[in-house]
Coordinates of C-alpha atoms in Angstrom, one line a residue:
M1020 CA 0.0 0.0 0.0
D1021 CA 1.3 3.4 -0.9
L1022 CA 1.8 5.9 1.9
E1023 CA -0.4 9.0 2.0
P1024 CA 1.2 12.2 0.9
G1025 CA 3.3 13.8 3.7
K1026 CA 3.6 10.6 5.7
T1027 CA 7.1 9.5 6.6
V1028 CA 8.6 6.6 8.4
P1029 CA 9.6 7.4 12.0
A1030 CA 13.3 7.3 12.3
V1031 CA 13.8 5.0 15.3
P1032 CA 11.8 2.0 16.3
V1033 CA 10.8 1.3 19.9
P1034 CA 13.2 -1.0 21.7
L1035 CA 11.9 -4.4 22.8
D1036 CA 11.6 -5.3 26.4
A1037 CA 14.8 -6.9 27.5
E1038 CA 13.3 -10.3 28.4
L1039 CA 11.3 -10.3 25.1
Q1040 CA 14.5 -9.5 23.2
V1041 CA 16.2 -12.5 24.6
A1042 CA 13.3 -14.7 23.6
Y1043 CA 13.1 -13.2 20.2
D1044 CA 16.8 -13.6 19.6
A1045 CA 16.5 -17.3 20.6
Y1046 CA 13.7 -17.7 18.1
L1047 CA 15.7 -16.1 15.3
A1048 CA 18.6 -18.4 16.2
E1049 CA 16.5 -21.3 15.1
E1050 CA 16.5 -19.8 11.6
P1051 CA 12.7 -19.6 11.0
D1052 CA 11.2 -18.7 7.7
L1053 CA 11.2 -14.9 7.7
A1054 CA 10.2 -14.5 4.1
P1055 CA 7.2 -12.3 3.5
M1056 CA 3.8 -14.0 3.8
S1057 CA 2.4 -15.4 0.6
L1058 CA -0.3 -17.6 -0.7
E1059 CA 2.3 -20.3 -1.2
K1060 CA 3.1 -20.4 2.5
L1061 CA -0.5 -20.9 3.5
S1062 CA -0.4 -24.6 2.9
V1063 CA 2.5 -25.0 5.3
I1064 CA 0.9 -22.9 8.0
R1065 CA -2.3 -24.9 7.7
A1066 CA -0.5 -28.2 7.8
E1067 CA 1.2 -27.1 11.0
A1068 CA -2.2 -26.2 12.5
D1069 CA -3.7 -29.6 11.4
A1070 CA -0.7 -31.3 13.0
A1071 CA -1.3 -29.5 16.3
V1072 CA -5.0 -30.6 16.3
A1073 CA -4.0 -34.2 15.5
V1074 CA -2.0 -34.5 18.7
L1075 CA -4.8 -33.1 20.9
E1076 CA -5.5 -36.3 22.8
D1077 CA -7.5 -34.9 25.7
L1078 CA -9.6 -31.7 25.2
S1079 CA -10.9 -32.2 28.7
H1080 CA -7.4 -31.5 30.0
G1081 CA -7.3 -34.4 32.4
G1082 CA -11.0 -34.1 33.4
R1083 CA -10.8 -30.5 34.4
F1084 CA -13.4 -29.6 31.7
T1085 CA -16.5 -31.1 30.3
V1086 CA -16.3 -30.9 26.5
F1087 CA -19.1 -30.6 24.0
Q1088 CA -18.4 -30.1 20.2
P1089 CA -21.6 -29.2 18.4
S1090 CA -21.8 -28.1 14.8
V1091 CA -24.4 -25.3 14.5
P1092 CA -26.2 -23.7 11.5
G1093 CA -24.4 -21.1 9.5
L1094 CA -26.0 -17.7 8.7
D1095 CA -28.5 -17.7 5.8
G1096 CA -27.8 -21.2 4.7
A1097 CA -24.0 -21.0 5.0
P1098 CA -22.1 -24.2 6.1
E1099 CA -22.3 -25.4 9.6
I1100 CA -20.0 -23.9 12.2
P1101 CA -17.9 -26.0 14.6
L1102 CA -17.9 -24.9 18.3
L1103 CA -15.8 -26.2 21.1
V1104 CA -17.6 -25.8 24.5
C1105 CA -15.5 -26.3 27.6
T1106 CA -17.1 -26.1 31.0
P1107 CA -14.9 -26.3 34.2
S1108 CA -15.7 -29.2 36.4
G1109 CA -17.9 -28.1 39.3
A1110 CA -18.7 -24.7 37.7
P1111 CA -22.0 -23.2 38.9
A1112 CA -25.2 -23.2 37.0
S1113 CA -26.2 -20.1 35.0
R1114 CA -22.5 -19.2 34.7
P1115 CA -20.8 -16.6 32.6
A1116 CA -19.4 -17.5 29.2
L1117 CA -16.2 -16.5 27.3
Y1118 CA -16.9 -16.5 23.6
F1119 CA -13.5 -16.9 22.1
I1120 CA -12.5 -16.2 18.4
H1121 CA -9.1 -17.6 17.4
G1122 CA -6.4 -15.6 15.6
G1123 CA -4.3 -16.6 12.7
G1124 CA -4.4 -13.6 10.3
F1125 CA -7.9 -14.6 9.1
Y1126 CA -6.2 -17.4 7.1
G1127 CA -4.9 -19.9 9.6
S1128 CA -5.1 -21.5 13.0
D1129 CA -7.9 -23.5 14.5
H1130 CA -10.6 -23.1 17.2
R1131 CA -9.2 -26.1 19.2
T1132 CA -5.6 -25.0 19.6
G1133 CA -3.8 -22.3 21.5
L1134 CA -6.4 -22.3 24.3
D1135 CA -4.3 -22.9 27.4
Q1136 CA -4.4 -19.3 28.6
I1137 CA -8.1 -18.7 28.0
L1138 CA -9.0 -22.1 29.5
E1139 CA -7.1 -21.2 32.6
T1140 CA -9.0 -17.9 32.7
A1141 CA -12.4 -19.7 32.2
E1142 CA -11.5 -22.1 35.0
R1143 CA -10.5 -19.4 37.4
F1144 CA -13.9 -17.6 37.0
G1145 CA -16.1 -20.7 36.7
A1146 CA -17.0 -19.7 33.1
T1147 CA -17.8 -21.8 30.1
L1148 CA -15.4 -21.3 27.2
I1149 CA -16.9 -21.4 23.8
S1150 CA -14.4 -21.3 20.9
V1151 CA -15.8 -20.8 17.5
G1152 CA -14.4 -22.1 14.2
Y1153 CA -14.9 -19.9 11.1
R1154 CA -14.2 -20.2 7.4
L1155 CA -10.7 -19.0 6.5
A1156 CA -9.5 -16.4 4.0
P1157 CA -8.6 -16.0 1.2
E1158 CA -10.8 -18.9 -0.1
H1159 CA -13.6 -17.4 2.0
P1160 CA -13.3 -13.6 2.0
Y1161 CA -15.2 -11.2 4.1
P1162 CA -18.0 -11.5 5.4
A1163 CA -17.6 -15.3 5.9
Q1164 CA -15.6 -14.9 9.1
I1165 CA -17.9 -12.4 10.9
N1166 CA -21.0 -14.2 9.7
D1167 CA -19.8 -17.4 11.2
A1168 CA -18.8 -15.8 14.5
Y1169 CA -22.2 -14.0 14.6
A1170 CA -24.2 -17.2 13.8
G1171 CA -22.3 -19.1 16.5
L1172 CA -23.1 -16.4 19.0
L1173 CA -26.8 -16.4 18.1
W1174 CA -26.9 -20.2 18.6
V1175 CA -25.1 -19.9 21.9
A1176 CA -27.6 -17.4 23.2
D1177 CA -30.6 -19.5 21.9
H1178 CA -29.2 -22.5 23.7
A1179 CA -28.0 -20.8 26.9
D1180 CA -30.2 -22.9 29.2
E1181 CA -28.9 -26.1 27.6
L1182 CA -25.3 -24.9 27.9
G1183 CA -25.8 -23.8 31.5
I1184 CA -24.8 -20.2 30.8
D1185 CA -26.4 -16.8 31.5
S1186 CA -27.0 -15.2 28.1
E1187 CA -26.7 -11.8 29.8
R1188 CA -23.1 -12.5 30.9
I1189 CA -21.3 -13.3 27.6
V1190 CA -17.9 -11.7 27.1
V1191 CA -16.5 -11.9 23.6
T1192 CA -12.7 -12.1 23.3
G1193 CA -9.9 -12.9 20.9
F1194 CA -6.2 -12.2 20.1
S1195 CA -5.0 -10.6 16.9
A1196 CA -7.4 -11.4 14.0
G1197 CA -9.6 -13.0 16.7
G1198 CA -9.6 -9.6 18.4
T1199 CA -10.7 -8.0 15.0
L1200 CA -13.6 -10.4 14.8
S1201 CA -14.5 -9.8 18.4
A1202 CA -14.7 -6.1 17.9
A1203 CA -16.6 -6.6 14.7
L1204 CA -19.0 -8.9 16.5
A1205 CA -19.7 -6.3 19.1
L1206 CA -20.6 -3.8 16.4
T1207 CA -22.7 -6.4 14.6
V1208 CA -24.7 -7.2 17.8
R1209 CA -25.2 -3.5 18.5
D1210 CA -26.5 -2.8 15.0
K1211 CA -28.2 -6.1 14.0
G1212 CA -29.4 -7.6 17.3
G1213 CA -28.4 -10.5 19.4
P1214 CA -27.5 -11.1 23.0
R1215 CA -26.4 -8.1 25.0
L1216 CA -22.6 -8.6 25.4
L1217 CA -21.3 -8.1 28.9
G1218 CA -17.9 -7.0 27.5
Q1219 CA -15.3 -7.3 24.8
L1220 CA -11.7 -8.3 25.7
L1221 CA -9.5 -7.4 22.7
I1222 CA -5.9 -8.5 22.8
A1223 CA -3.7 -6.9 20.1
P1224 CA -6.6 -6.7 17.6
L1225 CA -6.1 -5.7 13.9
L1226 CA -8.5 -2.8 13.6
D1227 CA -7.5 -0.7 10.5
D1228 CA -7.0 -2.2 7.1
R1229 CA -5.3 1.0 5.9
N1230 CA -2.2 -0.2 7.7
D1231 CA -0.6 3.3 7.5
S1232 CA -0.3 4.5 11.1
A1233 CA 2.9 5.9 12.5
S1234 CA 3.5 2.7 14.4
A1235 CA 2.9 0.6 11.3
L1236 CA 5.6 2.5 9.6
Q1237 CA 7.9 2.8 12.7
M1238 CA 7.9 -0.9 13.5
D1239 CA 8.0 -2.3 10.0
D1240 CA 10.5 -5.1 9.7
V1241 CA 11.3 -4.9 13.4
E1242 CA 9.6 -8.2 14.4
L1243 CA 7.9 -11.1 12.7
F1244 CA 4.4 -9.6 12.6
D1245 CA 5.2 -6.3 10.9
R1246 CA 3.4 -4.0 8.5
S1247 CA 4.0 -6.4 5.6
R1248 CA 2.3 -9.4 7.4
N1249 CA -0.4 -7.2 8.7
G1250 CA -1.1 -6.1 5.1
F1251 CA -1.2 -9.7 3.9
A1252 CA -3.8 -10.5 6.6
W1253 CA -6.0 -7.7 5.4
S1254 CA -5.6 -8.4 1.7
S1255 CA -6.5 -12.1 2.4
L1256 CA -9.7 -10.9 4.1
L1257 CA -10.6 -8.1 1.8
G1258 CA -8.8 -8.6 -1.5
D1259 CA -8.6 -5.6 -3.8
V1260 CA -10.9 -3.4 -1.7
Q1261 CA -8.3 -3.3 1.2
G1262 CA -7.5 0.3 1.9
G1263 CA -10.2 1.7 -0.3
A1264 CA -13.1 3.9 0.6
D1265 CA -15.8 1.3 0.9
V1266 CA -14.5 -1.2 3.5
P1267 CA -17.3 -1.9 6.0
Q1268 CA -17.0 -1.5 9.7
Y1269 CA -17.8 -5.1 10.3
A1270 CA -14.6 -6.0 8.4
A1271 CA -12.3 -3.3 9.8
P1272 CA -13.8 -1.9 13.1
A1273 CA -11.7 1.3 12.8
R1274 CA -13.9 2.2 9.8
A1275 CA -16.9 2.6 12.1
T1276 CA -18.0 6.2 12.3
D1277 CA -19.9 5.7 15.6
L1278 CA -18.5 3.7 18.5
A1279 CA -21.3 4.6 20.9
G1280 CA -23.3 1.8 22.5
L1281 CA -20.5 -0.8 22.7
P1282 CA -20.1 -3.0 25.8
P1283 CA -17.3 -2.3 28.3
T1284 CA -14.0 -2.8 26.5
F1285 CA -10.5 -4.0 27.4
L1286 CA -7.7 -3.4 24.8
D1287 CA -4.0 -4.0 25.1
V1288 CA -1.1 -3.8 22.8
G1289 CA 2.7 -3.7 22.9
S1290 CA 4.5 -0.4 22.4
A1291 CA 6.8 -2.1 19.9
E1292 CA 4.2 -3.6 17.6
C1293 CA 2.8 -2.2 14.4
L1294 CA -0.8 -2.2 15.7
R1295 CA -0.1 0.2 18.5
D1296 CA -1.5 3.4 17.2
E1297 CA -4.7 2.1 15.7
I1298 CA -5.5 0.4 19.0
L1299 CA -4.8 3.6 20.9
A1300 CA -7.1 5.5 18.4
Y1301 CA -9.9 3.0 18.9
A1302 CA -9.8 3.3 22.6
D1303 CA -9.8 7.1 22.4
R1304 CA -12.8 7.1 20.0
I1305 CA -14.7 4.8 22.4
W1306 CA -14.1 7.4 25.2
Q1307 CA -15.1 10.2 22.9
A1308 CA -18.4 8.4 22.2
G1309 CA -19.1 8.2 26.0
G1310 CA -18.1 4.5 26.3
E1311 CA -16.1 2.6 28.8
A1312 CA -12.6 1.3 27.8
E1313 CA -9.5 0.1 29.7
L1314 CA -6.3 0.4 27.6
H1315 CA -2.9 -1.0 28.4
V1316 CA 0.2 -0.3 26.3
W1317 CA 3.0 -2.7 27.4
P1318 CA 6.4 -1.1 27.1
G1319 CA 8.6 -3.0 24.7
G1320 CA 5.9 -5.5 23.9
I1321 CA 5.7 -7.2 20.5
H1322 CA 2.8 -8.9 18.9
G1323 CA 1.7 -11.9 21.0
F1324 CA 4.5 -11.4 23.5
D1325 CA 2.7 -13.2 26.3
R1326 CA 2.6 -16.3 24.0
K1327 CA 6.2 -16.0 22.9
A1328 CA 7.6 -15.5 26.4
P1329 CA 5.0 -16.4 29.0
E1330 CA 7.4 -16.3 31.9
A1331 CA 8.6 -12.8 31.2
R1332 CA 7.6 -10.2 33.7
I1333 CA 5.7 -8.1 31.1
S1334 CA 3.7 -11.2 30.0
K1335 CA 2.6 -12.1 33.5
A1336 CA 1.6 -8.5 34.1
A1337 CA -0.5 -8.4 30.9
V1338 CA -2.3 -11.7 31.7
A1339 CA -3.0 -10.4 35.2
A1340 CA -4.4 -7.1 33.9
R1341 CA -6.8 -8.9 31.6
R1342 CA -8.0 -11.2 34.4
N1343 CA -8.3 -8.2 36.8
W1344 CA -10.5 -6.4 34.3
L1345 CA -12.6 -9.6 33.8
E1346 CA -12.9 -10.2 37.5
H1347 CA -14.2 -6.6 38.1
L1348 CA -16.6 -6.9 35.1
L1349 CA -18.1 -10.2 36.4
A1350 CA -18.3 -9.0 40.0
T1351 CA -20.2 -5.9 39.1
N1352 CA -22.6 -7.4 36.6

């Protein structure tokens, strides 16, 4: 994408947190494939995701969770949508639910993998975790992903009694592209109807397909998920309309002209990632619209730092902040 006239690349990138730098250097020492994302690489990424699913021997995590895997109707005759429903053993009746949308750049990953952190959170709060699968780009461009997430949520609300959850206490959450779809889902429910969401917990979400903020330029080629890979994710979802005038808000939430009426929102991002400024701007616009948002910018954090280096001080602080926000939300609603 060409830069707007007058935009320049900031001269100096933000330094990484010291512990994260060590972890990132160790990762680079393994000589990973750092070539730009391409359609040709998708098959490799998806094969790795399939391999991760294949070795999932116990989705109950040793009996800690009761597991239910329904396939539910898609929106307007679309294919069925897979859900993974995990309820902590001994959880109370009419409990809260975490509706989780997986990341993966809109084109990869799976709703059954990468759940350790969110499962631990669900267990801590006696909440049912519902992880939704969705059709992947670029074979299935927008609006397939948000339609699938929306259809899954509508089914969950309609079957709340069967699932043992309180349909008034659903929090939507996701990381990266999952955060994008979570934010888009909150806008969709506000505008098109559905269960009242108790909150949205957005972890490093991609929000703006224009990909031209100061941080996108400043942090380009500094870490693995940079401006180039962010752009590939958006082009996979939107194709040739990416960056144009007609991108809908349900694809790129930063395109929304009105952010009033959204549920309480948690956003976080690292100061050293390309998404920083669009996330700051989104929080600011929620406040300007009279909404409630809690924003954390983690010094020296890169995209997904808590997954790359879970034992780092900054990672533990980020996970604790998310859980503190959720604890307060559930305690006061």
